[in-house]
PDB file of C-alpha atoms in Angstrom:
ATOM      1  CA  MET A  29       0.000   0.000   0.000  1.00 30.00           C
ATOM      2  CA  PRO A  30       1.479   3.371  -0.964  1.00 34.00           C
ATOM      3  CA  GLU A  31       2.502   5.360   2.095  1.00 35.00           C
ATOM      4  CA  THR A  32       0.957   8.503   0.618  1.00 33.00           C
ATOM      5  CA  ILE A  33      -2.609   7.159   0.808  1.00 40.00           C
ATOM      6  CA  ASP A  34      -4.719   9.355   3.090  1.00 44.00           C
ATOM      7  CA  LEU A  35      -6.593   6.720   5.080  1.00 38.00           C
ATOM      8  CA  LYS A  36      -8.554   9.393   6.927  1.00 44.00           C
ATOM      9  CA  GLY A  37      -9.963  10.611   3.616  1.00 44.00           C
ATOM     10  CA  THR A  38     -11.005   7.166   2.365  1.00 40.00           C
ATOM     11  CA  PHE A  39     -14.034   7.053   4.687  1.00 46.00           C
ATOM     12  CA  ASP A  40     -15.794   9.756   2.706  1.00 46.00           C
ATOM     13  CA  THR A  41     -15.863   7.530  -0.399  1.00 44.00           C
ATOM     14  CA  ALA A  42     -18.088   5.044   1.444  1.00 49.00           C
ATOM     15  CA  ALA A  43     -20.375   7.486   3.251  1.00 55.00           C
ATOM     16  CA  GLY A  44     -23.608   5.669   2.344  1.00 57.00           C
ATOM     17  CA  LEU A  45     -22.364   2.287   3.571  1.00 64.00           C
ATOM     18  CA  TYR A  46     -20.910   3.941   6.664  1.00 57.00           C
ATOM     19  CA  ASP A  47     -24.275   5.428   7.555  1.00 61.00           C
ATOM     20  CA  LYS A  48     -26.020   2.074   7.151  1.00 66.00           C
ATOM     21  CA  PHE A  49     -23.538  -0.307   8.749  1.00 63.00           C
ATOM     22  CA  ARG A  50     -21.544   1.598  11.359  1.00 72.00           C
ATOM     23  CA  PRO A  51     -23.273   1.204  14.744  1.00 79.00           C
ATOM     24  CA  GLY A  52     -24.126   3.751  17.380  1.00 89.00           C
ATOM     25  CA  TYR A  53     -22.953   3.455  20.978  1.00 95.00           C
ATOM     26  CA  ALA A  54     -24.303   1.993  24.202  1.00 95.00           C
ATOM     27  CA  ASP A  55     -26.754   4.121  26.185  1.00 96.00           C
ATOM     28  CA  GLU A  56     -24.530   3.631  29.239  1.00 98.00           C
ATOM     29  CA  ILE A  57     -21.816   5.715  27.572  1.00 98.00           C
ATOM     30  CA  TYR A  58     -24.099   8.736  27.394  1.00 98.00           C
ATOM     31  CA  GLN A  59     -25.431   8.153  30.892  1.00 98.00           C
ATOM     32  CA  LYS A  60     -21.910   8.327  32.296  1.00 98.00           C
ATOM     33  CA  LEU A  61     -20.973  11.250  30.047  1.00 98.00           C
ATOM     34  CA  PHE A  62     -23.989  13.307  31.117  1.00 98.00           C
ATOM     35  CA  SER A  63     -23.313  12.507  34.764  1.00 98.00           C
ATOM     36  CA  TRP A  64     -19.945  14.214  34.273  1.00 98.00           C
ATOM     37  CA  ILE A  65     -21.293  17.179  32.329  1.00 98.00           C
ATOM     38  CA  PRO A  66     -25.063  17.784  32.444  1.00 98.00           C
ATOM     39  CA  LEU A  67     -26.125  19.454  29.197  1.00 98.00           C
ATOM     40  CA  GLY A  68     -29.082  21.653  28.260  1.00 98.00           C
ATOM     41  CA  PRO A  69     -30.175  24.464  25.955  1.00 97.00           C
ATOM     42  CA  THR A  70     -27.507  26.840  27.266  1.00 98.00           C
ATOM     43  CA  SER A  71     -24.690  24.301  26.726  1.00 98.00           C
ATOM     44  CA  LYS A  72     -22.255  24.205  23.820  1.00 98.00           C
ATOM     45  CA  ALA A  73     -20.388  21.186  22.481  1.00 98.00           C
ATOM     46  CA  VAL A  74     -17.904  20.376  19.740  1.00 98.00           C
ATOM     47  CA  GLU A  75     -18.049  16.945  18.122  1.00 98.00           C
ATOM     48  CA  VAL A  76     -14.829  15.908  16.407  1.00 98.00           C
ATOM     49  CA  GLY A  77     -15.355  13.651  13.376  1.00 96.00           C
ATOM     50  CA  PRO A  78     -19.062  12.802  13.534  1.00 96.00           C
ATOM     51  CA  GLY A  79     -18.962  10.624  10.413  1.00 92.00           C
ATOM     52  CA  THR A  80     -22.648  10.228   9.599  1.00 91.00           C
ATOM     53  CA  GLY A  81     -23.780  11.089  13.121  1.00 94.00           C
ATOM     54  CA  GLN A  82     -23.488   7.816  15.053  1.00 93.00           C
ATOM     55  CA  ALA A  83     -22.867   9.748  18.309  1.00 96.00           C
ATOM     56  CA  THR A  84     -24.585  13.038  17.535  1.00 97.00           C
ATOM     57  CA  LEU A  85     -28.266  12.567  18.329  1.00 96.00           C
ATOM     58  CA  PRO A  86     -27.992  11.784  22.079  1.00 97.00           C
ATOM     59  CA  VAL A  87     -26.162  15.080  22.622  1.00 98.00           C
ATOM     60  CA  LEU A  88     -28.559  17.050  20.427  1.00 98.00           C
ATOM     61  CA  ARG A  89     -31.521  15.656  22.369  1.00 97.00           C
ATOM     62  CA  THR A  90     -30.288  17.408  25.505  1.00 98.00           C
ATOM     63  CA  GLY A  91     -30.953  20.725  23.738  1.00 98.00           C
ATOM     64  CA  CYS A  92     -27.233  21.422  23.584  1.00 98.00           C
ATOM     65  CA  GLN A  93     -25.780  23.432  20.708  1.00 98.00           C
ATOM     66  CA  VAL A  94     -23.475  21.091  18.740  1.00 98.00           C
ATOM     67  CA  THR A  95     -20.822  22.217  16.286  1.00 98.00           C
ATOM     68  CA  ALA A  96     -19.464  19.218  14.386  1.00 98.00           C
ATOM     69  CA  ILE A  97     -16.082  19.283  12.656  1.00 98.00           C
ATOM     70  CA  GLU A  98     -16.068  16.730   9.836  1.00 96.00           C
ATOM     71  CA  TYR A  99     -13.221  16.064   7.417  1.00 94.00           C
ATOM     72  CA  GLY A 100     -15.380  14.539   4.654  1.00 91.00           C
ATOM     73  CA  GLU A 101     -17.735  16.599   2.498  1.00 93.00           C
ATOM     74  CA  ASN A 102     -20.071  13.644   1.859  1.00 91.00           C
ATOM     75  CA  PHE A 103     -20.281  12.916   5.577  1.00 92.00           C
ATOM     76  CA  SER A 104     -20.934  16.595   6.264  1.00 95.00           C
ATOM     77  CA  GLN A 105     -23.835  16.648   3.822  1.00 94.00           C
ATOM     78  CA  ILE A 106     -25.383  13.523   5.322  1.00 94.00           C
ATOM     79  CA  CYS A 107     -25.193  15.062   8.793  1.00 95.00           C
ATOM     80  CA  ARG A 108     -26.719  18.347   7.633  1.00 96.00           C
ATOM     81  CA  GLU A 109     -29.653  16.475   6.136  1.00 95.00           C
ATOM     82  CA  LYS A 110     -30.041  14.007   8.999  1.00 95.00           C
ATOM     83  CA  PHE A 111     -30.127  16.701  11.703  1.00 97.00           C
ATOM     84  CA  LYS A 112     -31.805  19.495   9.742  1.00 97.00           C
ATOM     85  CA  ASP A 113     -34.624  19.658  12.301  1.00 97.00           C
ATOM     86  CA  PHE A 114     -32.159  20.684  15.017  1.00 98.00           C
ATOM     87  CA  PRO A 115     -31.416  24.409  14.661  1.00 97.00           C
ATOM     88  CA  SER A 116     -28.756  23.967  17.351  1.00 97.00           C
ATOM     89  CA  PHE A 117     -26.672  21.769  15.010  1.00 98.00           C
ATOM     90  CA  SER A 118     -24.049  22.902  12.512  1.00 98.00           C
ATOM     91  CA  VAL A 119     -21.207  21.272  10.574  1.00 97.00           C
ATOM     92  CA  LEU A 120     -17.849  22.728   9.604  1.00 97.00           C
ATOM     93  CA  THR A 121     -16.104  20.725   6.887  1.00 97.00           C
ATOM     94  CA  GLY A 122     -12.365  20.440   7.430  1.00 97.00           C
ATOM     95  CA  LYS A 123      -9.746  19.257   9.893  1.00 96.00           C
ATOM     96  CA  PHE A 124     -10.261  19.746  13.608  1.00 97.00           C
ATOM     97  CA  GLU A 125      -6.637  20.867  13.795  1.00 96.00           C
ATOM     98  CA  GLU A 126      -7.421  23.797  11.478  1.00 96.00           C
ATOM     99  CA  ALA A 127     -10.966  24.701  12.570  1.00 96.00           C
ATOM    100  CA  SER A 128     -11.498  28.230  13.851  1.00 96.00           C
ATOM    101  CA  LEU A 129     -13.395  27.914  17.132  1.00 97.00           C
ATOM    102  CA  GLU A 130     -13.752  30.180  20.151  1.00 98.00           C
ATOM    103  CA  GLU A 131     -11.434  29.244  22.992  1.00 98.00           C
ATOM    104  CA  GLY A 132     -12.852  28.701  26.476  1.00 98.00           C
ATOM    105  CA  ALA A 133     -16.415  28.613  25.131  1.00 98.00           C
ATOM    106  CA  TYR A 134     -17.505  24.953  25.248  1.00 98.00           C
ATOM    107  CA  ASP A 135     -18.877  22.677  27.948  1.00 98.00           C
ATOM    108  CA  LEU A 136     -18.006  19.496  26.057  1.00 98.00           C
ATOM    109  CA  VAL A 137     -15.578  18.409  23.359  1.00 98.00           C
ATOM    110  CA  TYR A 138     -16.145  14.814  22.310  1.00 98.00           C
ATOM    111  CA  SER A 139     -15.140  12.360  19.623  1.00 98.00           C
ATOM    112  CA  ALA A 140     -16.412   8.880  18.766  1.00 97.00           C
ATOM    113  CA  THR A 141     -14.002   6.547  16.926  1.00 93.00           C
ATOM    114  CA  ALA A 142     -12.278   9.512  15.287  1.00 94.00           C
ATOM    115  CA  PHE A 143      -9.788  11.162  17.644  1.00 97.00           C
ATOM    116  CA  HIS A 144      -7.010   8.695  16.796  1.00 94.00           C
ATOM    117  CA  TRP A 145      -6.676  10.414  13.404  1.00 92.00           C
ATOM    118  CA  ILE A 146      -5.474  13.636  15.059  1.00 96.00           C
ATOM    119  CA  PRO A 147      -1.871  14.041  16.248  1.00 96.00           C
ATOM    120  CA  GLU A 148      -1.955  13.670  20.032  1.00 97.00           C
ATOM    121  CA  GLU A 149      -0.296  16.935  21.027  1.00 97.00           C
ATOM    122  CA  ILE A 150      -2.423  18.995  18.630  1.00 97.00           C
ATOM    123  CA  GLY A 151      -5.717  17.259  19.426  1.00 98.00           C
ATOM    124  CA  TYR A 152      -5.561  17.271  23.216  1.00 98.00           C
ATOM    125  CA  SER A 153      -4.096  20.750  23.419  1.00 98.00           C
ATOM    126  CA  LYS A 154      -6.824  22.151  21.205  1.00 98.00           C
ATOM    127  CA  ALA A 155      -9.592  20.317  23.074  1.00 98.00           C
ATOM    128  CA  PHE A 156      -8.257  21.767  26.327  1.00 98.00           C
ATOM    129  CA  SER A 157      -8.162  25.304  24.908  1.00 98.00           C
ATOM    130  CA  LEU A 158     -11.756  25.129  23.663  1.00 98.00           C
ATOM    131  CA  LEU A 159     -13.264  24.029  26.970  1.00 98.00           C
ATOM    132  CA  LYS A 160     -14.533  26.223  29.759  1.00 98.00           C
ATOM    133  CA  SER A 161     -13.170  25.646  33.238  1.00 98.00           C
ATOM    134  CA  GLY A 162     -14.976  22.528  34.474  1.00 98.00           C
ATOM    135  CA  GLY A 163     -15.686  21.427  30.914  1.00 98.00           C
ATOM    136  CA  VAL A 164     -15.248  17.812  29.809  1.00 98.00           C
ATOM    137  CA  PHE A 165     -13.381  16.061  27.024  1.00 98.00           C
ATOM    138  CA  ALA A 166     -14.838  12.668  26.076  1.00 98.00           C
ATOM    139  CA  ARG A 167     -13.261  10.131  23.779  1.00 98.00           C
ATOM    140  CA  PHE A 168     -15.018   6.879  22.973  1.00 97.00           C
ATOM    141  CA  ALA A 169     -14.806   4.179  20.327  1.00 96.00           C
ATOM    142  CA  ASN A 170     -15.990   0.753  19.281  1.00 94.00           C
ATOM    143  CA  HIS A 171     -13.518  -2.141  18.931  1.00 93.00           C
ATOM    144  CA  PRO A 172     -15.088  -5.229  17.295  1.00 91.00           C
ATOM    145  CA  THR A 173     -13.577  -8.706  17.656  1.00 89.00           C
ATOM    146  CA  PRO A 174     -14.932 -11.200  15.097  1.00 84.00           C
ATOM    147  CA  ASN A 175     -16.301 -14.570  16.170  1.00 77.00           C
ATOM    148  CA  LYS A 176     -14.147 -15.252  19.197  1.00 80.00           C
ATOM    149  CA  GLU A 177     -16.548 -18.093  20.103  1.00 84.00           C
ATOM    150  CA  ASN A 178     -15.987 -19.739  16.680  1.00 90.00           C
ATOM    151  CA  GLN A 179     -12.238 -20.296  16.684  1.00 89.00           C
ATOM    152  CA  ALA A 180     -12.143 -22.129  13.358  1.00 93.00           C
ATOM    153  CA  LEU A 181     -13.731 -19.188  11.541  1.00 94.00           C
ATOM    154  CA  ALA A 182     -11.604 -16.677  13.449  1.00 91.00           C
ATOM    155  CA  ASP A 183      -8.422 -18.560  12.524  1.00 91.00           C
ATOM    156  CA  GLU A 184      -9.410 -18.778   8.869  1.00 94.00           C
ATOM    157  CA  ILE A 185     -10.134 -15.052   8.666  1.00 93.00           C
ATOM    158  CA  ASP A 186      -6.877 -14.307  10.462  1.00 91.00           C
ATOM    159  CA  ARG A 187      -4.974 -16.305   7.820  1.00 94.00           C
ATOM    160  CA  LEU A 188      -6.665 -14.296   5.072  1.00 94.00           C
ATOM    161  CA  TYR A 189      -5.556 -11.022   6.668  1.00 93.00           C
ATOM    162  CA  LYS A 190      -1.983 -12.266   6.844  1.00 94.00           C
ATOM    163  CA  ILE A 191      -2.114 -13.122   3.137  1.00 94.00           C
ATOM    164  CA  TYR A 192      -3.812  -9.992   1.792  1.00 94.00           C
ATOM    165  CA  MET A 193      -2.860  -7.318   4.341  1.00 92.00           C
ATOM    166  CA  ASN A 194       0.294  -8.864   5.793  1.00 88.00           C
ATOM    167  CA  ALA A 195      -1.083  -8.561   9.308  1.00 79.00           C
ATOM    168  CA  PRO A 196      -3.393 -10.450  11.673  1.00 72.00           C
ATOM    169  CA  HIS A 197      -6.431  -8.865  13.242  1.00 71.00           C
ATOM    170  CA  PRO A 198      -5.414  -6.597  16.132  1.00 72.00           C
ATOM    171  CA  ALA A 199      -5.630  -7.998  19.632  1.00 80.00           C
ATOM    172  CA  GLU A 200      -8.886  -7.540  21.534  1.00 88.00           C
ATOM    173  CA  PHE A 201      -9.156  -4.107  23.166  1.00 94.00           C
ATOM    174  CA  GLY A 202      -9.145  -4.339  26.949  1.00 95.00           C
ATOM    175  CA  GLU A 203      -8.966  -2.625  30.314  1.00 96.00           C
ATOM    176  CA  GLU A 204      -5.278  -1.731  30.092  1.00 97.00           C
ATOM    177  CA  ASP A 205      -5.790  -0.107  26.686  1.00 97.00           C
ATOM    178  CA  ALA A 206      -8.603   2.074  28.046  1.00 97.00           C
ATOM    179  CA  ARG A 207      -6.627   2.964  31.157  1.00 97.00           C
ATOM    180  CA  ALA A 208      -3.646   4.035  29.053  1.00 97.00           C
ATOM    181  CA  LEU A 209      -5.814   6.269  26.862  1.00 97.00           C
ATOM    182  CA  SER A 210      -7.430   7.813  29.942  1.00 98.00           C
ATOM    183  CA  GLN A 211      -4.036   8.975  31.218  1.00 98.00           C
ATOM    184  CA  ILE A 212      -3.090  10.940  28.091  1.00 98.00           C
ATOM    185  CA  PRO A 213      -5.139  14.079  28.930  1.00 98.00           C
ATOM    186  CA  LEU A 214      -3.163  14.520  32.152  1.00 98.00           C
ATOM    187  CA  ARG A 215      -0.168  15.460  29.998  1.00 98.00           C
ATOM    188  CA  TYR A 216      -2.102  18.377  28.493  1.00 98.00           C
ATOM    189  CA  GLY A 217      -3.490  20.146  31.557  1.00 98.00           C
ATOM    190  CA  PHE A 218      -6.595  18.105  32.359  1.00 98.00           C
ATOM    191  CA  SER A 219      -7.142  17.050  35.938  1.00 95.00           C
ATOM    192  CA  GLU A 220      -9.776  14.447  36.835  1.00 96.00           C
ATOM    193  CA  VAL A 221      -9.913  11.446  34.475  1.00 98.00           C
ATOM    194  CA  SER A 222     -11.982   8.279  34.223  1.00 98.00           C
ATOM    195  CA  HIS A 223     -12.536   5.326  31.891  1.00 98.00           C
ATOM    196  CA  ALA A 224     -15.022   2.493  31.422  1.00 98.00           C
ATOM    197  CA  LEU A 225     -15.726  -0.427  29.089  1.00 98.00           C
ATOM    198  CA  TYR A 226     -19.066  -1.615  27.680  1.00 97.00           C
ATOM    199  CA  HIS A 227     -19.916  -4.704  25.626  1.00 96.00           C
ATOM    200  CA  ARG A 228     -22.440  -6.000  23.091  1.00 95.00           C
ATOM    201  CA  THR A 229     -22.684  -8.463  20.178  1.00 95.00           C
ATOM    202  CA  ARG A 230     -23.834  -8.027  16.572  1.00 94.00           C
ATOM    203  CA  THR A 231     -24.501 -10.800  14.029  1.00 94.00           C
ATOM    204  CA  PHE A 232     -24.181 -10.416  10.247  1.00 94.00           C
ATOM    205  CA  SER A 233     -24.717 -12.473   7.137  1.00 95.00           C
ATOM    206  CA  ALA A 234     -21.633 -12.829   4.950  1.00 96.00           C
ATOM    207  CA  ARG A 235     -22.773 -10.058   2.575  1.00 94.00           C
ATOM    208  CA  GLU A 236     -23.681  -7.725   5.429  1.00 93.00           C
ATOM    209  CA  TYR A 237     -20.265  -8.271   6.979  1.00 94.00           C
ATOM    210  CA  LEU A 238     -18.510  -7.465   3.710  1.00 93.00           C
ATOM    211  CA  SER A 239     -20.532  -4.237   3.495  1.00 91.00           C
ATOM    212  CA  LEU A 240     -19.319  -3.336   6.991  1.00 91.00           C
ATOM    213  CA  LEU A 241     -15.710  -4.094   6.041  1.00 91.00           C
ATOM    214  CA  GLY A 242     -16.211  -1.804   3.057  1.00 89.00           C
ATOM    215  CA  THR A 243     -16.424   1.144   5.481  1.00 85.00           C
ATOM    216  CA  TYR A 244     -12.977   0.560   7.024  1.00 85.00           C
ATOM    217  CA  SER A 245     -10.285   2.889   5.728  1.00 81.00           C
ATOM    218  CA  ASP A 246      -7.534   0.294   5.393  1.00 87.00           C
ATOM    219  CA  HIS A 247      -9.861  -2.039   3.466  1.00 89.00           C
ATOM    220  CA  ILE A 248     -10.981   0.760   1.137  1.00 87.00           C
ATOM    221  CA  ALA A 249      -7.350   1.640   0.452  1.00 87.00           C
ATOM    222  CA  LEU A 250      -6.363  -1.918  -0.489  1.00 90.00           C
ATOM    223  CA  GLU A 251      -5.398  -2.585  -4.076  1.00 93.00           C
ATOM    224  CA  GLU A 252      -8.489  -3.806  -5.931  1.00 93.00           C
ATOM    225  CA  GLU A 253      -7.135  -7.312  -6.586  1.00 95.00           C
ATOM    226  CA  LYS A 254      -6.191  -7.818  -2.946  1.00 94.00           C
ATOM    227  CA  ARG A 255      -9.526  -6.464  -1.727  1.00 93.00           C
ATOM    228  CA  ARG A 256     -11.427  -8.841  -4.008  1.00 95.00           C
ATOM    229  CA  GLY A 257      -9.338 -11.772  -2.806  1.00 96.00           C
ATOM    230  CA  LEU A 258      -9.771 -10.856   0.858  1.00 96.00           C
ATOM    231  CA  PHE A 259     -13.504 -10.246   0.611  1.00 96.00           C
ATOM    232  CA  SER A 260     -14.123 -13.395  -1.441  1.00 97.00           C
ATOM    233  CA  GLY A 261     -12.127 -15.494   1.027  1.00 96.00           C
ATOM    234  CA  ILE A 262     -13.996 -14.051   4.023  1.00 96.00           C
ATOM    235  CA  GLU A 263     -17.376 -14.626   2.383  1.00 97.00           C
ATOM    236  CA  GLN A 264     -16.532 -18.253   1.594  1.00 97.00           C
ATOM    237  CA  ALA A 265     -15.191 -18.822   5.122  1.00 96.00           C
ATOM    238  CA  ILE A 266     -18.376 -17.474   6.714  1.00 96.00           C
ATOM    239  CA  GLN A 267     -20.527 -19.640   4.462  1.00 97.00           C
ATOM    240  CA  ARG A 268     -18.494 -22.730   5.395  1.00 96.00           C
ATOM    241  CA  HIS A 269     -18.912 -21.978   9.107  1.00 95.00           C
ATOM    242  CA  GLY A 270     -22.661 -21.521   9.397  1.00 94.00           C
ATOM    243  CA  GLY A 271     -23.459 -18.514   7.191  1.00 96.00           C
ATOM    244  CA  THR A 272     -23.204 -15.789   9.853  1.00 95.00           C
ATOM    245  CA  ILE A 273     -20.481 -14.016  11.773  1.00 95.00           C
ATOM    246  CA  THR A 274     -20.809 -12.482  15.231  1.00 95.00           C
ATOM    247  CA  LEU A 275     -18.867  -9.431  16.303  1.00 93.00           C
ATOM    248  CA  TYR A 276     -18.084  -8.952  19.981  1.00 94.00           C
ATOM    249  CA  ASP A 277     -17.917  -5.191  20.472  1.00 95.00           C
ATOM    250  CA  THR A 278     -15.900  -3.550  23.209  1.00 96.00           C
ATOM    251  CA  MET A 279     -16.761   0.127  23.582  1.00 97.00           C
ATOM    252  CA  ASP A 280     -14.412   2.272  25.635  1.00 98.00           C
ATOM    253  CA  LEU A 281     -15.092   5.675  27.159  1.00 98.00           C
ATOM    254  CA  GLU A 282     -12.416   8.046  28.452  1.00 98.00           C
ATOM    255  CA  LEU A 283     -13.358  11.248  30.257  1.00 98.00           C
ATOM    256  CA  ALA A 284     -11.216  14.183  31.377  1.00 98.00           C
ATOM    257  CA  ARG A 285     -12.100  17.462  33.079  1.00 98.00           C
ATOM    258  CA  LYS A 286     -10.467  20.863  32.601  1.00 98.00           C
ATOM    259  CA  PRO A 287      -9.629  22.453  35.960  1.00 98.00           C
TER     260      PRO A 287
END
């Protein structure tokens, strides 16, 4: 894969699939978030990388004003249409690193499965500068592990990834990973921090699973011949092992407060 490929930008080419197949997040995430920073009509939030709005609606429903910063134009348009009935919602298309936003003006800065695209020092420093005193930064994400209860299928898919992407599936995300992420804000002026993990399962047919894989940046960026080989091999493996594949999702939440 050419090193110059902008993986962050590949998402926008699959915006329709992303909207259909990327999941939202557990209600418990928002319950804990809102216990840290109660929101209402006088509150202001910045969402970093909303995609097609998987984590936007729960915050909008509080009455909070949400300014979303989205890198992809197609994603931005989907969000504008999806949340057009919320006058408190707006989208700025561009990089969070370059967005012009008022410092010290926001109660919440949050990002769902997107903040890893931003260089650490730039992202955390900017989030800190945007928040009011007492404001909260929230980072959360979903980490799926395929079919860990069906080892034969998991092993077969792992072999395919070694062949076509020269790498196995990443290890399952766990408590130590979340704890490590939760400590990062302390290096950028935040004080109180917290983290938590939440779990769920999702089951897909072979074709549904391939559609989901078609929203992942590294899969989109694969050379066409390799992508066809990988996707065909995964589809055949799923069909040989019962016709469905179950994902075991681990969702992590990291919270940090500005003094």
